[in-house]
Amino acid sequence: MLTETKAVVVSCDMVTAFGAGTDALWNGIRSGATAISKIDRFNTKAFQSDHAAVINGLKYLKKDSLVMQMFRLLFKDNSASIPEDAKLILATTKGEIDLLEKKFLTDRGEASDSNPHKLLKKISALAGVKDRGMIISAACASSSTALARAASMIRSGHGDCVLVTACDSVTEFVYAGFSSLMALEKSAARPFDKKRSGLSLGEAAAYALLMSDARAKREKRNIIGEIAGWGMSDDANHMTGPSRTSDGLIMAVNKALRSAGADEGGISFISAHGTGTVYNDAMEMRAFHFVFKNKLPVYSVKGAIGHTLGAAGLVETITALRALKEKVIPPTVNLKAADDDAHGWVSNKQRALANKKMALITNAGFSGINTALVVR
Amino acid sequence: MINIHGIGWIDARGYGCIAKGTRVAYEGDTGFGGLSKKLFSHPFKYFGRLDRISKLTCYAIALALKDAGIDYSPELKQDIGAIGANDSGSLQADIDYFNDYVNCGRTLARGNLFIYTLPSSPLGEAAIHFGLQGPVFFSSAPKKSLLKVITTASEMLLSEETTAMLAGMTGENEAVYFTLMRDNTANKDFLCDADKAGAILSRDMPQDKLVKEFSSLRKGRDQ
């Protein structure tokens, strides 16, 4: 049974292709810029695309994995704010998969170095927490699932401080896989655009420290926002293709609203998964039309920073909390002409947020997994 | 109150349903081959293309649902969730996919191998076949992963996130899944409550011992 306790975010940060820090992402997106560009990390000649949103300065197939390099940047100035008794959750799809690549391509290390439990141990040490932690992997909804679990632990009284971490990187392993599924946009992704034709891969690491409101108050923490509700579902339909009826996402959104004690009128804007694939974006818009009687501002960050896979939900939740704070709804970067079903919902311009109420964040992934979070 | 309504298990010697007290040993050295027609109540589309971990997961889930008396079909979608753990994520699938890709000259990756490089994919296959429309995700911990997934499933049921949960673990040659449901206090038709299951699982034992422990609960209940 959930208690009256609130699960609040007291600290968060991210590293994306715009650079280190939430400000870098926020300013980048607000300016309408995209961090997606041609990449030279590996040979892309055989692939559907040669574009992605990668973080400058990371070294590929060297000593440290890409995601560990990101986490070092992330925790450089932040670990002091994380209590050592925090429970730890790591959300990722492929974690240190470049360590497996290194074994196959350079015969250094072992394939098992990519075991996510090894990454979990490293993050635990880097963040300075005692907990051995747990891994959550729910495809591209991994970190929103992790946030839901963290909030649930706090609201059900099974913990009062949870550190949610998330990461994924742009590697040949992942790039070749998405290319084989014909899922990549040739240049930069154009979520909700009439001419969208695929996603752009991106990479990121992020963290959010959640506490019970009582502990946050006791420790005089700055409260950034609250994970007020969550809902999860599965389409039970197809391994890679989104539902043609959107019933899975509709179910997740309705569960999230119920869990937050809100109705559809309580939502001010939607941070959509918005990958830029024809079917994902159409599936989401169908769900939004079904749940919301009136048009709401919708945006996607993936035209700016690409699809950061397991990190997407956390990056997008932090961004939505920033949007609530600044009372600004960011633009959907790369949008030229909104598709018919998204017309009047999405915009390539930033919009002022008239009523600061709650935001809905949706994510969806392979295996038909859907998540919806409500934050305020 | 959260209770365990069924436990399905499979290993290299046989399979069974604990609440119903059924145990089937393979005849001869048949291994896991040819089980799909015996264990699934509906034809499983393209079952042969699934990787080993997905097959074992789906077998154990079929047995756990049967043990709990839950009928299913891909067409009848139910708000039932599934959480699964294992010790190595999707390591074997990762090796299979990337080895194949490298052997093909790093020009052509196979999408059907790539799909299984997500640790949540075995549960995704289960969700499609069994019509599970509740929360689905992979979760694993350095120790006592099975206890953690059962605890998480209990929490999710307590907070009414879904109506029933399947939670379990798959190893190289074995899998076990529990069916958890929220009951009113009057219902006594279950194997044990989640707290009792948690106490057993906190001892972190191998699967064959775990099957024996939970089977003894059933015998105790029937006496």
Coordinates of C-alpha atoms in Angstrom, one line a residue:
Chain A
M1 CA 0.0 0.0 0.0
L2 CA 1.3 3.4 -0.9
T3 CA 1.7 5.9 2.0
E4 CA 1.2 9.7 1.9
T5 CA 5.0 10.0 1.6
K6 CA 6.2 11.9 -1.4
A7 CA 9.1 10.8 -3.6
V8 CA 11.0 13.9 -4.4
V9 CA 14.0 14.6 -6.6
V10 CA 16.7 16.4 -4.6
S11 CA 19.6 16.2 -6.9
C12 CA 20.1 15.3 -10.6
D13 CA 22.5 15.8 -13.5
M14 CA 23.4 14.4 -16.9
V15 CA 26.0 14.2 -19.6
T16 CA 24.7 14.3 -23.1
A17 CA 26.0 15.1 -26.6
F18 CA 25.5 18.8 -25.6
G19 CA 28.2 18.3 -22.9
A20 CA 28.2 17.9 -19.2
G21 CA 25.3 19.3 -17.1
T22 CA 21.6 19.9 -17.4
D23 CA 22.2 23.5 -18.4
A24 CA 24.1 22.4 -21.5
L25 CA 21.2 20.3 -22.6
W26 CA 18.5 22.9 -21.7
N27 CA 20.3 25.7 -23.5
G28 CA 21.0 23.6 -26.5
I29 CA 17.5 22.4 -26.9
R30 CA 16.0 25.9 -26.3
S31 CA 18.2 27.3 -29.0
G32 CA 16.8 24.7 -31.4
A33 CA 20.3 23.2 -32.0
T34 CA 20.9 19.6 -32.6
A35 CA 23.9 17.6 -31.3
I36 CA 23.4 15.0 -34.0
S37 CA 26.2 15.0 -36.5
K38 CA 28.3 12.7 -38.7
I39 CA 30.4 10.3 -36.6
D40 CA 33.8 8.8 -36.9
R41 CA 33.9 6.5 -33.9
F42 CA 33.6 3.5 -36.1
N43 CA 33.2 2.8 -39.8
T44 CA 29.6 3.4 -40.8
K45 CA 29.9 2.6 -44.5
A46 CA 27.8 -0.5 -44.4
F47 CA 25.0 1.1 -42.3
Q48 CA 21.8 2.9 -43.0
S49 CA 23.2 6.2 -41.6
D50 CA 26.4 7.8 -40.5
H51 CA 24.9 10.2 -37.9
A52 CA 24.5 10.0 -34.2
A53 CA 24.7 12.3 -31.1
V54 CA 28.0 11.5 -29.4
I55 CA 29.8 13.1 -26.5
N56 CA 33.0 14.8 -27.5
G57 CA 36.2 13.6 -26.0
L58 CA 35.2 10.1 -25.1
K59 CA 37.8 7.4 -26.0
Y60 CA 36.5 4.3 -27.8
L61 CA 37.8 0.8 -27.1
K62 CA 40.4 2.1 -24.7
K63 CA 40.9 1.3 -21.0
D64 CA 37.5 2.6 -19.7
S65 CA 34.2 1.9 -21.3
L66 CA 32.3 4.8 -22.8
V67 CA 29.7 4.8 -20.1
M68 CA 32.3 4.8 -17.3
Q69 CA 33.9 7.8 -18.9
M70 CA 30.5 9.5 -18.8
F71 CA 29.9 8.5 -15.2
R72 CA 33.3 9.9 -14.2
L73 CA 32.3 13.2 -15.7
L74 CA 28.9 13.0 -14.1
F75 CA 30.0 12.3 -10.6
K76 CA 33.1 14.5 -10.6
D77 CA 31.3 17.3 -8.8
N78 CA 28.2 15.5 -7.6
S79 CA 29.1 12.5 -5.5
A80 CA 29.4 14.6 -2.3
S81 CA 25.7 15.2 -2.4
I82 CA 24.8 11.5 -2.4
P83 CA 24.4 9.9 1.0
E84 CA 26.2 6.6 1.4
D85 CA 23.0 4.9 2.6
A86 CA 21.2 5.5 -0.7
K87 CA 19.9 2.5 -2.4
L88 CA 21.2 2.2 -5.9
I89 CA 19.5 1.4 -9.2
L90 CA 21.3 1.2 -12.5
A91 CA 19.1 1.4 -15.7
T92 CA 20.7 0.5 -18.9
T93 CA 20.2 -1.6 -22.1
K94 CA 23.7 -2.4 -23.1
G95 CA 25.9 -0.8 -20.4
E96 CA 29.6 -1.5 -21.1
I97 CA 29.0 -3.4 -24.3
D98 CA 32.1 -1.8 -25.8
L99 CA 34.1 -4.0 -23.5
L100 CA 32.7 -7.0 -25.3
E101 CA 33.5 -5.3 -28.6
K102 CA 37.1 -4.8 -27.4
K103 CA 37.5 -8.5 -26.8
F104 CA 36.2 -9.4 -30.3
L105 CA 37.9 -6.6 -32.2
T106 CA 41.3 -6.2 -30.4
D107 CA 41.5 -9.4 -28.3
R108 CA 41.9 -7.4 -25.1
G109 CA 39.9 -8.1 -21.9
E110 CA 37.1 -10.6 -21.7
A111 CA 33.5 -10.6 -23.1
S112 CA 32.2 -11.1 -19.6
D113 CA 33.7 -7.7 -18.6
S114 CA 30.5 -6.3 -20.1
N115 CA 28.4 -8.1 -17.5
P116 CA 26.1 -5.3 -16.1
H117 CA 26.8 -6.5 -12.5
K118 CA 30.5 -5.3 -13.0
L119 CA 29.3 -1.9 -14.1
L120 CA 26.9 -1.7 -11.1
K121 CA 29.8 -2.3 -8.7
K122 CA 31.9 0.4 -10.4
I123 CA 29.0 2.9 -10.1
S124 CA 28.4 2.0 -6.5
A125 CA 32.1 2.8 -5.7
L126 CA 32.1 6.0 -7.9
A127 CA 28.9 7.4 -6.3
G128 CA 30.1 6.4 -2.8
V129 CA 27.1 4.3 -1.8
K130 CA 27.2 1.1 0.3
D131 CA 24.3 -0.6 -1.4
R132 CA 25.2 -3.3 -3.9
G133 CA 22.3 -2.1 -5.9
M134 CA 20.1 -3.6 -8.6
I135 CA 20.0 -3.4 -12.4
I136 CA 16.8 -2.6 -14.3
S137 CA 16.6 -3.1 -18.0
A138 CA 13.4 -2.5 -19.8
A139 CA 14.7 -1.6 -23.3
C140 CA 14.3 2.1 -24.1
A141 CA 12.0 2.5 -21.1
S142 CA 14.7 1.3 -18.6
S143 CA 15.3 4.5 -16.7
S144 CA 11.7 5.5 -16.5
T145 CA 11.0 2.1 -15.1
A146 CA 13.8 2.6 -12.6
L147 CA 12.4 6.0 -11.6
A148 CA 9.0 4.3 -11.0
R149 CA 10.6 1.6 -8.9
A150 CA 12.5 4.1 -6.9
A151 CA 9.4 6.2 -6.3
S152 CA 7.5 3.1 -5.3
M153 CA 10.1 2.1 -2.8
I154 CA 9.9 5.5 -1.2
R155 CA 6.1 5.8 -1.2
S156 CA 5.7 2.2 0.1
G157 CA 8.1 2.9 2.9
H158 CA 10.8 0.5 1.8
G159 CA 13.4 3.1 1.6
D160 CA 13.8 6.9 2.0
C161 CA 16.7 7.6 -0.4
V162 CA 17.3 6.0 -3.8
L163 CA 20.0 6.9 -6.3
V164 CA 18.8 6.2 -9.9
T165 CA 21.6 6.1 -12.5
A166 CA 21.2 5.5 -16.2
C167 CA 23.5 5.1 -19.2
D168 CA 23.9 3.9 -22.7
S169 CA 26.5 4.7 -25.4
V170 CA 26.8 4.8 -29.2
T171 CA 28.8 1.7 -30.2
E172 CA 29.2 -0.4 -33.3
F173 CA 27.3 -3.2 -31.6
V174 CA 24.2 -1.1 -31.1
Y175 CA 24.5 0.9 -34.3
A176 CA 24.8 -2.2 -36.5
G177 CA 21.8 -3.7 -34.8
F178 CA 19.5 -0.7 -35.3
S179 CA 20.7 -0.4 -38.8
S180 CA 19.8 -4.0 -39.5
L181 CA 16.3 -3.3 -38.3
M182 CA 16.1 -0.4 -40.7
A183 CA 15.3 1.9 -37.8
L184 CA 17.8 4.7 -38.4
E185 CA 17.2 8.1 -40.0
K186 CA 19.8 8.9 -42.6
S187 CA 20.8 12.2 -41.1
A188 CA 19.2 13.7 -38.0
A189 CA 15.9 12.4 -36.5
R190 CA 12.8 14.5 -37.0
P191 CA 10.3 13.5 -34.4
F192 CA 6.6 14.0 -35.3
D193 CA 7.6 15.5 -38.7
K194 CA 5.6 14.5 -41.8
K195 CA 8.8 13.3 -43.4
R196 CA 10.4 11.5 -40.4
S197 CA 11.9 8.2 -41.4
G198 CA 13.8 6.9 -38.4
L199 CA 15.7 7.5 -35.2
S200 CA 19.2 8.9 -34.5
L201 CA 21.2 7.1 -31.8
G202 CA 22.6 9.2 -28.9
E203 CA 24.4 8.5 -25.7
A204 CA 24.1 9.8 -22.2
A205 CA 24.5 9.1 -18.5
A206 CA 22.4 10.7 -15.9
Y207 CA 21.4 10.4 -12.2
A208 CA 18.6 11.4 -10.0
L209 CA 18.6 11.2 -6.2
L210 CA 15.2 10.6 -4.8
M211 CA 14.2 11.0 -1.2
S212 CA 11.1 10.9 0.9
D213 CA 9.8 14.4 1.5
A214 CA 10.4 14.0 5.2
R215 CA 14.1 13.1 4.8
A216 CA 14.6 15.9 2.2
K217 CA 13.1 18.4 4.7
R218 CA 15.2 17.0 7.5
E219 CA 18.4 17.3 5.5
K220 CA 17.3 20.7 4.2
R221 CA 17.6 19.5 0.6
N222 CA 16.5 21.6 -2.4
I223 CA 13.4 19.9 -3.8
I224 CA 13.6 19.9 -7.6
G225 CA 10.3 18.1 -8.2
E226 CA 8.2 15.1 -7.3
I227 CA 7.7 11.7 -9.1
A228 CA 4.0 11.9 -8.4
G229 CA 2.7 8.9 -10.4
W230 CA 3.8 6.1 -12.7
G231 CA 2.3 3.5 -14.9
M232 CA 3.8 0.6 -16.8
S233 CA 2.4 -1.8 -19.4
D234 CA 3.3 -4.0 -22.3
D235 CA 1.7 -4.1 -25.7
A236 CA 1.9 -7.9 -25.7
N237 CA 1.9 -7.6 -29.5
H238 CA 5.3 -7.5 -31.3
M239 CA 9.0 -7.6 -30.3
T240 CA 10.1 -4.5 -32.2
G241 CA 7.0 -2.8 -33.6
P242 CA 4.7 -0.5 -31.6
S243 CA 1.1 -1.3 -31.1
R244 CA -1.2 -0.3 -34.0
T245 CA -4.0 0.5 -31.4
S246 CA -1.8 2.2 -28.7
D247 CA -3.7 0.3 -26.0
G248 CA -0.5 -0.5 -24.1
L249 CA 0.5 3.2 -23.8
I250 CA -3.0 4.3 -23.1
M251 CA -3.1 1.8 -20.2
A252 CA 0.3 3.1 -18.9
V253 CA -0.8 6.7 -19.1
N254 CA -4.1 6.0 -17.3
K255 CA -2.3 4.1 -14.6
A256 CA 0.2 7.0 -14.1
L257 CA -2.6 9.5 -13.8
R258 CA -4.5 7.3 -11.3
S259 CA -1.3 6.8 -9.3
A260 CA -0.7 10.5 -9.2
G261 CA -4.3 11.2 -8.2
A262 CA -4.7 13.3 -11.2
D263 CA -7.0 13.5 -14.2
E264 CA -6.1 14.5 -17.8
G265 CA -6.9 18.1 -17.0
G266 CA -4.0 18.2 -14.5
I267 CA -1.3 17.7 -17.2
S268 CA 0.3 20.8 -18.6
F269 CA 2.5 19.2 -21.2
I270 CA 3.9 15.9 -22.5
S271 CA 7.5 14.9 -22.9
A272 CA 7.0 12.2 -25.5
H273 CA 9.3 9.3 -26.4
G274 CA 9.2 10.7 -29.9
T275 CA 11.9 8.7 -31.5
G276 CA 11.3 9.9 -35.1
T277 CA 10.3 6.5 -36.4
V278 CA 7.0 6.5 -38.4
Y279 CA 5.3 3.9 -36.2
N280 CA 6.5 5.0 -32.7
D281 CA 5.4 8.6 -33.1
A282 CA 2.1 7.7 -34.6
M283 CA 1.4 5.2 -31.8
E284 CA 2.1 7.9 -29.2
M285 CA -0.1 10.5 -30.9
R286 CA -2.9 8.0 -31.1
A287 CA -2.6 7.4 -27.4
F288 CA -2.5 11.2 -26.6
H289 CA -5.6 11.8 -28.7
F290 CA -7.4 9.0 -26.9
V291 CA -6.5 10.1 -23.3
F292 CA -6.6 13.9 -23.6
K293 CA -9.8 15.7 -24.7
N294 CA -7.9 18.9 -25.6
K295 CA -4.7 19.4 -27.4
L296 CA -1.6 19.7 -25.1
P297 CA 1.9 20.9 -25.8
V298 CA 4.0 17.8 -26.8
Y299 CA 7.7 17.7 -27.5
S300 CA 10.5 15.3 -28.0
V301 CA 14.2 15.9 -27.2
K302 CA 15.4 13.2 -29.6
G303 CA 15.9 15.5 -32.6
A304 CA 18.5 17.3 -30.4
I305 CA 20.3 14.6 -28.5
G306 CA 19.3 11.4 -30.3
H307 CA 17.8 8.4 -28.7
T308 CA 19.8 7.7 -25.6
L309 CA 18.1 4.3 -25.1
G310 CA 18.2 3.2 -21.5
A311 CA 19.1 6.7 -20.3
A312 CA 16.3 8.4 -22.3
G313 CA 13.6 8.3 -19.6
L314 CA 15.8 9.8 -16.9
V315 CA 17.2 12.5 -19.2
E316 CA 13.7 13.4 -20.3
T317 CA 12.3 13.4 -16.8
I318 CA 15.1 15.8 -15.6
T319 CA 14.4 18.0 -18.7
A320 CA 10.6 18.0 -17.9
L321 CA 11.3 19.1 -14.3
R322 CA 13.5 21.9 -15.7
A323 CA 10.7 22.9 -18.1
L324 CA 8.2 23.0 -15.1
K325 CA 10.7 25.2 -13.1
E326 CA 11.4 27.6 -16.0
K327 CA 7.8 27.6 -17.2
V328 CA 9.1 27.0 -20.7
I329 CA 8.1 24.1 -23.0
P330 CA 11.1 23.3 -25.1
P331 CA 10.9 23.0 -28.9
T332 CA 11.0 19.8 -30.9
V333 CA 14.3 20.2 -32.7
N334 CA 14.4 19.3 -36.4
L335 CA 10.6 19.6 -36.8
K336 CA 9.7 21.3 -40.0
A337 CA 6.1 20.3 -40.8
A338 CA 4.2 18.5 -38.1
D339 CA 2.4 15.3 -39.2
D340 CA -1.3 15.6 -39.4
D341 CA -2.0 13.8 -36.1
A342 CA 0.6 16.0 -34.3
H343 CA -0.5 19.3 -35.7
G344 CA -1.3 21.8 -33.0
W345 CA 0.4 19.6 -30.4
V346 CA 4.1 19.8 -31.3
S347 CA 6.1 22.9 -32.2
N348 CA 9.6 23.7 -33.3
K349 CA 9.4 26.9 -31.2
Q350 CA 9.6 27.0 -27.4
R351 CA 6.4 27.9 -25.7
A352 CA 5.5 29.6 -22.5
L353 CA 4.0 27.4 -19.9
A354 CA 0.8 29.1 -18.8
N355 CA -0.3 26.8 -15.9
K356 CA 2.5 25.1 -14.0
K357 CA 0.7 21.9 -13.0
M358 CA 2.1 18.5 -13.9
A359 CA 4.0 17.0 -16.8
L360 CA 3.7 13.6 -18.3
I361 CA 6.7 11.7 -19.6
T362 CA 6.2 8.7 -21.9
N363 CA 8.7 6.1 -23.0
A364 CA 8.3 2.9 -25.1
G365 CA 10.7 0.2 -26.1
F366 CA 11.3 -3.1 -27.8
S367 CA 9.2 -6.0 -26.4
G368 CA 6.3 -3.5 -26.4
I369 CA 7.2 -2.0 -23.1
N370 CA 5.5 1.3 -22.2
T371 CA 6.0 3.7 -19.2
A372 CA 4.4 6.9 -18.2
L373 CA 5.5 9.1 -15.4
V374 CA 3.7 12.1 -13.9
V375 CA 6.0 14.7 -12.3
R376 CA 5.3 18.1 -10.6
Chain B
M1 CA -2.2 -9.6 1.3
I2 CA 0.2 -10.9 -1.4
N3 CA 0.3 -14.6 -1.9
I4 CA 2.2 -17.1 -4.1
H5 CA -0.4 -19.0 -6.2
G6 CA 1.9 -21.0 -8.3
I7 CA 5.5 -21.9 -9.0
G8 CA 6.7 -23.4 -12.3
W9 CA 10.2 -24.8 -12.7
I10 CA 12.3 -26.5 -15.3
D11 CA 15.8 -27.9 -15.3
A12 CA 17.9 -30.4 -17.2
R13 CA 16.1 -33.4 -15.7
G14 CA 12.5 -32.4 -15.7
Y15 CA 9.9 -29.8 -15.0
G16 CA 7.0 -29.3 -12.6
C17 CA 4.3 -27.2 -10.9
I18 CA 4.7 -26.9 -7.2
A19 CA 1.2 -26.0 -6.0
K20 CA -0.3 -28.8 -8.0
G21 CA 2.5 -31.1 -6.9
T22 CA 3.3 -32.3 -10.5
R23 CA 6.8 -33.3 -11.5
V24 CA 7.7 -34.7 -14.9
A25 CA 11.1 -36.3 -15.6
Y26 CA 12.4 -36.4 -19.2
E27 CA 12.4 -39.8 -20.7
G28 CA 15.9 -40.6 -21.7
D29 CA 18.3 -37.8 -22.6
T30 CA 15.7 -35.6 -24.4
G31 CA 16.8 -32.3 -22.8
F32 CA 14.6 -29.3 -23.6
G33 CA 13.7 -30.4 -27.1
G34 CA 10.1 -31.0 -28.1
L35 CA 8.6 -29.5 -24.9
S36 CA 6.7 -26.7 -26.5
K37 CA 3.7 -28.8 -27.5
K38 CA 3.6 -30.3 -24.0
L39 CA 4.0 -27.1 -22.0
F40 CA 2.1 -24.4 -24.0
S41 CA -1.7 -24.6 -24.2
H42 CA -1.6 -22.6 -27.5
P43 CA 0.8 -22.9 -30.4
F44 CA 3.8 -20.6 -29.8
K45 CA 4.5 -18.8 -33.1
Y46 CA 8.1 -19.0 -34.2
F47 CA 9.2 -20.6 -31.0
G48 CA 12.2 -22.1 -32.7
R49 CA 13.8 -18.7 -33.4
L50 CA 13.9 -17.8 -29.7
D51 CA 17.3 -18.0 -27.9
R52 CA 17.8 -20.5 -25.1
I53 CA 17.2 -18.2 -22.2
S54 CA 13.9 -17.0 -23.8
K55 CA 12.7 -20.6 -24.3
L56 CA 13.5 -21.5 -20.7
T57 CA 11.8 -18.4 -19.4
C58 CA 8.7 -19.1 -21.4
Y59 CA 8.6 -22.7 -20.3
A60 CA 8.8 -21.7 -16.6
I61 CA 6.1 -19.0 -17.1
A62 CA 3.8 -21.4 -18.8
L63 CA 4.2 -23.8 -15.8
A64 CA 3.8 -21.0 -13.2
L65 CA 0.5 -19.8 -14.9
K66 CA -0.8 -23.3 -15.1
D67 CA 0.1 -23.9 -11.4
A68 CA -1.9 -20.8 -10.5
G69 CA -4.8 -21.9 -12.6
I70 CA -4.6 -18.9 -14.9
D71 CA -5.7 -19.6 -18.5
Y72 CA -4.1 -17.5 -21.2
S73 CA -4.0 -16.9 -24.9
P74 CA -2.2 -14.3 -27.0
E75 CA -5.6 -12.8 -27.9
L76 CA -6.8 -12.6 -24.3
K77 CA -4.6 -9.8 -23.0
Q78 CA -4.5 -9.6 -19.2
D79 CA -3.0 -7.0 -16.9
I80 CA -0.4 -9.4 -15.5
G81 CA 3.2 -8.3 -15.2
A82 CA 6.5 -10.1 -15.5
I83 CA 9.9 -9.5 -13.9
G84 CA 12.9 -11.7 -14.5
A85 CA 16.4 -12.0 -13.4
N86 CA 19.6 -13.8 -14.4
D87 CA 23.3 -13.6 -13.5
S88 CA 24.7 -12.3 -16.7
G89 CA 22.2 -10.1 -18.4
S90 CA 22.2 -11.1 -22.1
L91 CA 25.8 -12.0 -22.3
Q92 CA 25.4 -15.2 -24.4
A93 CA 23.0 -13.4 -26.8
D94 CA 25.5 -10.5 -27.1
I95 CA 28.3 -13.0 -28.0
D96 CA 26.2 -14.8 -30.5
Y97 CA 25.1 -11.6 -32.2
F98 CA 28.5 -9.9 -32.3
N99 CA 30.4 -13.0 -33.3
D100 CA 28.1 -13.4 -36.2
Y101 CA 28.4 -9.8 -37.2
V102 CA 32.2 -9.9 -37.0
N103 CA 32.3 -13.2 -39.0
C104 CA 30.2 -11.6 -41.7
G105 CA 32.9 -8.9 -42.2
R106 CA 31.3 -6.2 -40.0
T107 CA 28.9 -5.3 -42.7
L108 CA 25.7 -7.1 -41.9
A109 CA 24.2 -7.5 -38.5
R110 CA 21.3 -9.9 -38.1
G111 CA 18.3 -8.2 -36.6
N112 CA 16.8 -11.5 -35.2
L113 CA 20.0 -12.0 -33.2
F114 CA 20.2 -8.3 -32.1
I115 CA 16.7 -8.4 -30.6
Y116 CA 17.8 -10.9 -27.9
T117 CA 20.7 -8.7 -26.8
L118 CA 18.2 -6.9 -24.6
P119 CA 17.9 -8.6 -21.2
S120 CA 14.2 -7.9 -21.2
S121 CA 13.6 -9.7 -24.5
P122 CA 12.8 -13.1 -23.0
L123 CA 10.0 -11.5 -21.0
G124 CA 8.9 -9.6 -24.1
E125 CA 8.5 -13.0 -25.9
A126 CA 6.5 -14.2 -22.9
A127 CA 4.3 -11.1 -22.9
I128 CA 3.4 -11.7 -26.5
H129 CA 2.6 -15.4 -26.2
F130 CA 0.8 -15.3 -22.9
G131 CA -0.9 -11.9 -23.5
L132 CA 0.8 -10.2 -20.5
Q133 CA -0.1 -6.5 -20.6
G134 CA 1.2 -5.5 -17.2
P135 CA 4.7 -4.1 -16.3
V136 CA 7.5 -6.1 -17.9
F137 CA 11.2 -5.7 -17.1
F138 CA 14.5 -7.4 -16.3
S139 CA 15.9 -6.8 -12.8
S140 CA 18.9 -8.3 -11.3
A141 CA 21.1 -7.9 -8.2
P142 CA 24.6 -9.1 -7.3
K143 CA 23.1 -11.5 -4.7
K144 CA 19.7 -12.9 -4.0
S145 CA 18.2 -11.7 -7.3
L146 CA 15.2 -14.1 -7.0
L147 CA 14.4 -12.6 -3.6
K148 CA 14.6 -9.1 -5.0
V149 CA 12.3 -9.7 -7.9
I150 CA 9.7 -11.4 -5.7
T151 CA 10.0 -8.4 -3.3
T152 CA 9.6 -6.0 -6.2
A153 CA 6.6 -7.9 -7.5
S154 CA 5.0 -7.8 -4.1
E155 CA 5.5 -4.1 -3.8
M156 CA 3.9 -3.6 -7.2
L157 CA 0.9 -5.6 -6.3
L158 CA 0.5 -3.8 -3.0
S159 CA 0.5 -0.5 -4.7
E160 CA -2.1 -1.8 -7.2
E161 CA 0.1 -1.3 -10.2
T162 CA -1.2 -4.5 -11.8
T163 CA -3.5 -7.5 -10.9
A164 CA -0.9 -10.3 -10.8
M165 CA 2.8 -10.7 -11.3
L166 CA 5.1 -13.4 -12.6
A167 CA 8.6 -13.1 -11.1
G168 CA 11.5 -15.5 -11.5
M169 CA 15.0 -16.3 -12.6
T170 CA 16.5 -18.1 -15.5
G171 CA 19.9 -19.8 -15.5
E172 CA 21.9 -21.6 -18.1
N173 CA 19.9 -24.8 -17.8
E174 CA 17.0 -23.9 -15.5
A175 CA 14.3 -21.5 -14.8
V176 CA 11.8 -20.9 -12.0
Y177 CA 8.8 -18.5 -12.0
F178 CA 6.4 -17.6 -9.2
T179 CA 2.8 -16.3 -9.7
L180 CA 1.9 -13.7 -7.2
M181 CA -1.5 -12.2 -6.6
R182 CA -3.2 -9.8 -4.2
D183 CA -5.9 -11.6 -2.2
N184 CA -8.4 -10.6 0.4
T185 CA -7.8 -12.2 3.8
A186 CA -10.7 -14.7 3.3
N187 CA -8.9 -16.5 0.5
K188 CA -6.9 -19.5 1.7
D189 CA -6.3 -21.1 -1.7
F190 CA -2.6 -20.3 -2.2
L191 CA 0.7 -22.0 -1.6
C192 CA 2.2 -19.5 0.9
D193 CA 2.3 -15.8 1.4
A194 CA 5.0 -13.6 0.0
D195 CA 6.7 -13.1 3.3
K196 CA 7.1 -16.8 3.8
A197 CA 8.4 -17.1 0.3
G198 CA 10.8 -14.2 1.0
A199 CA 12.1 -16.0 4.2
I200 CA 12.9 -19.1 2.1
L201 CA 14.5 -17.2 -0.7
S202 CA 16.7 -15.1 1.6
R203 CA 18.7 -18.3 2.1
D204 CA 19.8 -18.1 -1.5
M205 CA 19.8 -21.8 -2.4
P206 CA 20.2 -23.6 -5.7
Q207 CA 17.0 -24.2 -7.8
D208 CA 16.7 -27.9 -7.0
K209 CA 16.7 -27.2 -3.3
L210 CA 14.3 -24.3 -3.7
V211 CA 11.9 -26.6 -5.5
K212 CA 12.2 -29.1 -2.6
E213 CA 11.6 -26.4 0.0
F214 CA 8.5 -25.0 -1.6
S215 CA 7.2 -28.5 -2.4
S216 CA 7.4 -29.3 1.3
L217 CA 5.1 -26.3 2.0
R218 CA 2.5 -27.8 -0.3
K219 CA 2.7 -31.2 1.5
G220 CA 2.4 -29.4 4.8
R221 CA -0.7 -27.5 3.5
D222 CA -2.3 -30.7 2.3
Q223 CA -1.9 -32.6 5.6

